[in-house]
XYZ file of N, CA, C and O in Angstrom:
440
model
N 113.790 120.663 46.881
C 113.177 120.858 45.542
C 113.196 119.344 44.608
O 114.161 118.645 44.670
N 111.924 119.021 43.996
C 111.928 117.955 43.243
C 111.781 118.128 41.720
O 110.855 118.956 41.667
N 112.355 117.517 40.918
C 112.013 117.891 39.554
C 111.438 116.584 38.986
O 111.262 115.502 39.366
N 110.016 117.001 38.363
C 109.380 116.038 37.761
C 109.574 115.941 36.284
O 109.660 117.127 35.700
N 109.312 115.117 35.401
C 109.380 115.051 33.995
C 108.575 114.001 33.354
O 108.322 113.071 33.971
N 108.029 114.535 32.405
C 106.933 113.683 31.664
C 107.380 113.776 30.189
O 107.837 114.987 29.580
N 107.005 112.452 29.327
C 107.467 112.432 28.016
C 106.406 112.295 27.090
O 105.504 111.424 27.511
N 106.437 113.214 25.874
C 104.968 112.787 24.989
C 105.473 112.507 23.741
O 106.473 113.179 23.324
N 104.837 111.573 22.930
C 105.108 111.684 21.430
C 103.793 112.038 20.958
O 102.734 111.617 21.276
N 103.955 112.827 19.627
C 102.935 113.518 18.932
C 102.890 112.837 17.488
O 104.066 112.865 16.891
N 101.766 111.969 17.347
C 101.487 111.731 15.907
C 100.961 112.500 14.935
O 100.468 113.793 15.310
N 101.305 112.406 13.827
C 100.852 113.220 12.741
C 99.130 113.350 12.734
O 98.654 114.291 12.181
N 98.532 112.214 13.305
C 97.028 112.103 13.020
C 96.458 112.985 14.266
O 95.385 112.762 14.656
N 97.296 113.490 15.131
C 96.750 114.134 16.255
C 96.734 113.387 18.056
O 96.389 113.900 18.959
N 97.348 112.337 17.571
C 97.122 111.501 18.764
C 98.440 111.913 19.822
O 99.406 112.189 19.386
N 98.259 112.216 21.214
C 99.298 112.420 22.138
C 99.615 111.421 22.847
O 98.291 110.790 23.526
N 100.509 110.621 23.010
C 100.889 109.219 23.970
C 101.866 109.762 24.827
O 102.848 110.443 24.399
N 101.634 109.635 26.317
C 102.587 109.715 27.563
C 103.072 108.714 27.775
O 102.588 107.593 27.884
N 104.485 109.096 28.120
C 105.427 107.720 28.782
C 106.055 108.335 29.924
O 106.259 109.337 30.112
N 106.011 107.220 30.728
C 106.980 107.572 32.172
C 108.062 107.815 31.979
O 108.759 107.398 30.729
N 108.795 108.352 32.729
C 110.341 108.615 32.900
C 111.256 106.905 32.649
O 111.876 107.088 31.763
N 110.516 106.215 33.514
C 111.254 104.982 33.257
C 110.986 103.985 31.868
O 111.664 103.555 31.119
N 109.735 104.233 31.338
C 109.492 103.992 29.983
C 110.194 104.733 28.785
O 110.875 104.221 27.826
N 110.335 105.864 29.251
C 110.995 106.700 28.226
C 112.554 106.444 28.323
O 113.353 106.267 26.884
N 113.355 106.161 29.292
C 114.590 105.510 29.459
C 114.710 104.466 28.825
O 115.676 104.155 27.937
N 113.761 103.379 28.850
C 113.895 102.092 28.322
C 113.621 102.125 26.585
O 114.814 101.641 25.784
N 113.026 103.039 26.151
C 112.798 103.370 25.029
C 114.246 104.122 24.262
O 114.481 103.792 23.313
N 114.714 105.117 24.946
C 116.030 105.669 24.626
C 117.092 104.821 24.399
O 117.844 104.684 23.861
N 117.242 103.588 25.466
C 118.449 102.910 25.337
C 118.012 101.660 24.405
O 118.890 100.689 24.055
N 116.840 101.658 23.538
C 116.817 100.859 22.683
C 116.234 99.273 23.388
O 116.174 98.196 22.643
N 116.039 99.380 24.691
C 115.577 98.222 25.361
C 114.017 97.880 25.137
O 113.644 96.859 25.743
N 112.978 98.882 24.752
C 111.873 98.646 24.631
C 111.535 99.221 23.217
O 111.908 100.038 22.697
N 110.438 98.358 22.836
C 109.945 98.849 21.292
C 108.768 99.232 21.177
O 107.731 99.046 22.107
N 108.395 100.049 20.118
C 106.987 100.808 19.875
C 106.801 100.307 18.335
O 107.060 100.938 17.532
N 106.358 98.866 18.202
C 105.975 98.755 16.778
C 104.889 99.434 16.214
O 105.215 99.599 14.895
N 104.157 100.245 16.894
C 103.113 101.153 16.026
C 104.062 102.180 15.339
O 103.448 102.901 14.570
N 105.245 102.615 15.883
C 105.845 103.568 15.234
C 106.853 103.170 14.409
O 107.861 103.907 13.949
N 106.857 101.960 13.961
C 108.098 101.327 13.172
C 108.010 102.288 11.757
O 107.306 102.447 11.293
N 109.153 102.309 11.567
C 109.682 103.282 10.298
C 109.028 104.437 10.115
O 108.716 105.086 9.178
N 108.747 105.270 11.257
C 108.178 106.654 11.222
C 109.024 107.477 12.195
O 109.992 107.029 12.882
N 108.912 108.801 11.502
C 109.453 109.890 12.394
C 108.469 110.752 13.038
O 107.458 110.999 12.374
N 108.644 110.740 14.248
C 107.544 111.416 15.219
C 108.177 112.552 15.833
O 109.272 112.942 15.977
N 107.164 113.290 16.397
C 107.510 114.520 17.166
C 107.559 114.224 18.861
O 106.422 113.499 19.174
N 108.380 114.771 19.452
C 108.621 114.281 20.956
C 108.524 115.840 21.799
O 109.429 116.661 21.323
N 107.900 115.892 22.957
C 108.276 116.725 23.980
C 108.301 116.281 25.002
O 107.495 115.494 25.472
N 109.091 116.978 25.834
C 109.494 116.603 27.286
C 108.958 117.958 27.887
O 109.547 118.922 27.706
N 108.276 117.752 29.202
C 107.736 118.546 30.241
C 108.588 118.301 31.379
O 108.501 117.271 31.654
N 109.214 119.243 31.891
C 109.981 119.237 33.226
C 109.475 120.396 33.960
O 109.440 121.639 33.454
N 109.501 120.048 35.216
C 109.314 121.390 36.328
C 109.833 121.179 37.823
O 109.825 119.751 38.236
N 110.236 122.106 38.301
C 110.730 122.105 39.609
C 109.661 122.696 40.635
O 109.474 123.816 40.454
N 109.202 121.913 41.389
C 108.068 122.329 42.616
C 109.073 122.552 43.834
O 109.445 121.987 44.453
N 109.230 124.160 43.751
C 110.115 124.615 45.007
C 109.051 125.204 46.018
O 108.150 125.262 45.894
N 109.762 125.127 47.184
C 108.810 125.783 48.174
C 108.028 127.103 47.722
O 109.079 127.922 47.371
N 107.012 127.565 48.272
C 106.455 128.661 47.927
C 105.552 128.436 46.620
O 105.129 127.143 46.434
N 104.962 129.402 46.197
C 103.736 129.452 45.305
C 104.627 129.412 43.502
O 103.716 129.378 42.579
N 105.652 129.173 43.555
C 106.427 129.442 42.122
C 106.467 127.933 41.549
O 107.057 127.232 42.223
N 106.199 127.685 40.338
C 106.738 126.491 39.406
C 107.109 126.719 38.476
O 106.730 127.550 37.376
N 108.381 126.286 38.104
C 109.131 126.471 36.953
C 108.973 125.379 36.065
O 109.492 124.219 36.559
N 108.490 125.792 34.761
C 108.394 124.709 33.787
C 109.130 124.814 32.740
O 109.411 126.155 32.235
N 109.880 123.887 32.265
C 111.004 123.689 30.910
C 110.370 122.765 30.200
O 109.763 121.605 30.471
N 110.265 123.233 28.610
C 109.868 122.316 27.755
C 111.077 122.028 26.577
O 111.550 123.009 26.306
N 111.089 120.950 26.089
C 112.119 120.798 24.766
C 111.293 119.710 23.861
O 110.857 118.500 24.171
N 111.672 120.085 22.751
C 110.821 119.364 21.810
C 112.008 118.512 20.600
O 113.086 119.375 20.616
N 111.718 117.736 19.941
C 112.397 116.919 18.990
C 111.742 116.317 18.137
O 110.642 115.996 18.201
N 112.623 115.598 16.930
C 112.132 114.851 16.117
C 112.616 113.487 16.631
O 114.001 113.432 16.728
N 111.897 112.413 16.598
C 112.420 111.120 16.872
C 112.148 110.098 15.612
O 111.112 110.161 15.162
N 113.090 109.258 15.454
C 112.947 108.113 14.132
C 112.973 106.973 14.878
O 113.938 106.582 15.847
N 112.338 105.808 14.432
C 112.325 104.622 14.868
C 112.412 103.726 13.530
O 112.288 104.018 12.658
N 113.221 102.633 13.985
C 113.462 101.534 12.942
C 112.312 100.408 12.459
O 111.159 100.863 12.937
N 112.558 99.575 11.740
C 111.356 98.697 11.321
C 111.137 97.892 12.624
O 109.947 97.150 12.255
N 111.557 97.701 13.475
C 111.191 97.063 14.823
C 110.547 97.860 15.702
O 110.259 97.338 16.942
N 110.678 99.203 15.484
C 110.199 100.175 16.320
C 110.792 100.408 17.439
O 110.775 101.162 18.570
N 112.259 100.540 17.328
C 113.167 100.923 18.386
C 113.668 102.204 17.861
O 113.589 102.505 16.605
N 113.797 103.212 18.853
C 114.420 104.486 18.666
C 116.001 104.500 18.067
O 116.698 103.931 18.500
N 115.918 105.239 16.952
C 117.400 105.268 16.239
C 117.810 106.554 16.116
O 118.988 106.728 16.223
N 117.008 107.561 16.470
C 117.667 109.140 16.187
C 116.606 110.145 16.751
O 115.552 109.935 16.791
N 117.448 110.956 17.418
C 116.512 112.247 17.701
C 117.317 113.476 17.549
O 118.770 113.711 17.646
N 116.829 114.388 16.857
C 117.144 115.483 16.340
C 116.189 116.576 16.718
O 114.923 116.564 16.738
N 116.652 117.787 16.168
C 115.662 119.056 16.339
C 114.727 119.057 15.174
O 115.067 118.381 14.144
N 113.392 119.036 15.459
C 112.575 119.151 14.604
C 112.517 119.993 13.356
O 112.979 121.086 13.470
N 112.366 119.166 12.144
C 112.379 120.244 10.831
C 111.285 121.210 10.609
O 110.357 121.280 11.824
N 111.219 122.004 10.037
C 110.103 123.017 9.779
C 108.791 122.393 9.836
O 107.793 122.809 10.246
N 108.523 121.124 9.032
C 107.318 120.340 8.975
C 106.944 119.762 10.096
O 105.918 119.108 10.115
N 107.704 119.458 11.023
C 107.360 118.870 12.331
C 107.448 119.681 13.420
O 107.587 119.111 14.813
N 107.403 121.151 13.328
C 107.217 121.905 14.361
C 106.071 121.555 15.341
O 104.973 121.223 14.743
N 106.317 121.665 16.455
C 105.037 121.524 17.595
C 104.129 122.736 17.681
O 104.874 123.747 17.962
N 102.964 122.537 17.435
C 102.179 123.752 17.498
C 101.991 124.377 18.936
O 102.142 123.396 19.575
N 101.600 125.431 18.991
C 101.554 126.025 20.470
C 100.267 125.139 21.096
O 100.200 125.222 22.498
N 99.199 125.125 20.258
C 98.034 123.956 21.075
C 98.617 122.903 21.543
O 98.306 122.213 22.774
N 99.358 121.972 20.517
C 100.021 120.829 21.176
C 100.895 120.993 22.536
O 100.511 120.049 23.186
N 101.558 121.995 22.246
C 102.409 122.326 23.412
C 101.718 122.542 24.588
O 102.003 121.772 25.670
N 100.802 123.687 24.554
C 100.011 123.775 25.854
C 99.275 122.566 26.355
O 99.207 122.426 27.615
N 98.796 121.734 25.314
C 97.936 120.739 25.773
C 98.918 119.499 26.718
O 98.572 119.201 27.847
N 100.185 119.323 26.029
C 101.041 118.470 26.766
C 101.540 119.100 28.259
O 101.432 118.628 29.324
N 101.950 120.535 28.227
C 102.160 120.946 29.495
C 100.826 120.968 30.618
O 100.952 120.578 31.681
N 99.686 121.367 30.086
C 98.590 121.187 30.978
C 98.307 119.882 31.443
O 97.874 119.374 32.460
N 98.562 118.917 30.561
C 98.057 117.241 31.132
C 99.232 116.968 31.842
O 98.717 116.065 32.754
N 100.743 117.441 31.545
C 101.620 116.971 32.758
C 101.258 117.616 34.272
O 101.809 116.723 35.008
N 100.679 118.674 34.108
C 100.430 119.309 35.371
C 99.067 119.166 35.829
O 98.631 119.524 37.060
N 98.383 118.124 35.434
C 96.936 117.818 35.908
C 96.782 117.398 37.044
O 95.682 117.775 37.889
N 97.785 116.907 37.802
C 97.708 116.325 39.329
C 98.047 117.193 40.274
O 98.384 116.834 41.276
N 98.723 118.450 39.868
C 99.185 119.407 40.641
C 97.911 120.024 41.409
O 96.941 120.257 41.078
N 98.126 120.111 42.803
C 97.075 120.618 43.675
C 97.327 121.763 44.213
O 97.361 122.398 45.436
N 97.576 122.785 43.160
C 97.954 124.023 43.595
C 97.058 125.065 43.238
O 96.152 124.812 42.070
N 96.238 125.655 44.184
C 95.106 126.608 43.645
C 95.396 127.981 44.267
O 95.835 128.302 45.315
N 94.996 128.900 43.355
C 94.750 129.091 42.118
C 95.524 128.813 41.152
O 96.532 129.255 41.298
N 95.354 128.211 40.097
C 96.344 127.695 39.095
C 95.798 128.717 37.777
O 94.775 128.617 37.240
N 96.811 129.478 37.250
C 96.647 130.237 36.133
C 97.640 129.907 35.037
O 98.745 129.712 35.389
N 97.158 129.699 33.819
C 97.828 129.213 32.834
C 98.081 130.520 32.004
O 97.248 131.158 31.441
N 99.498 130.633 31.342
C 99.619 131.875 30.492
C 100.475 131.261 29.255
O 100.790 130.338 29.013
């Protein structure tokens, strides 16, 4: 069984940016900056799944609100506030994008 993880930052303007696990780890450690997010609080969604043998695919998601300092370094991760909730559409879009390279047929989204 292998676990795959994808990381997404969602902006208030509707942009969704995907980061690899390596990029996300550097950002979380403060070793990588995102100047375009300086002094902003953003929404974050992590999508992970275990590809087990057989036809079952177990998907888990976790959301958070993340805050960046004036240099674009991550300073905080917390549960999202009421105004920062990730919509069902945004959630489903990130999950489907994360699974886009899966070669499983037929694929049914619920």
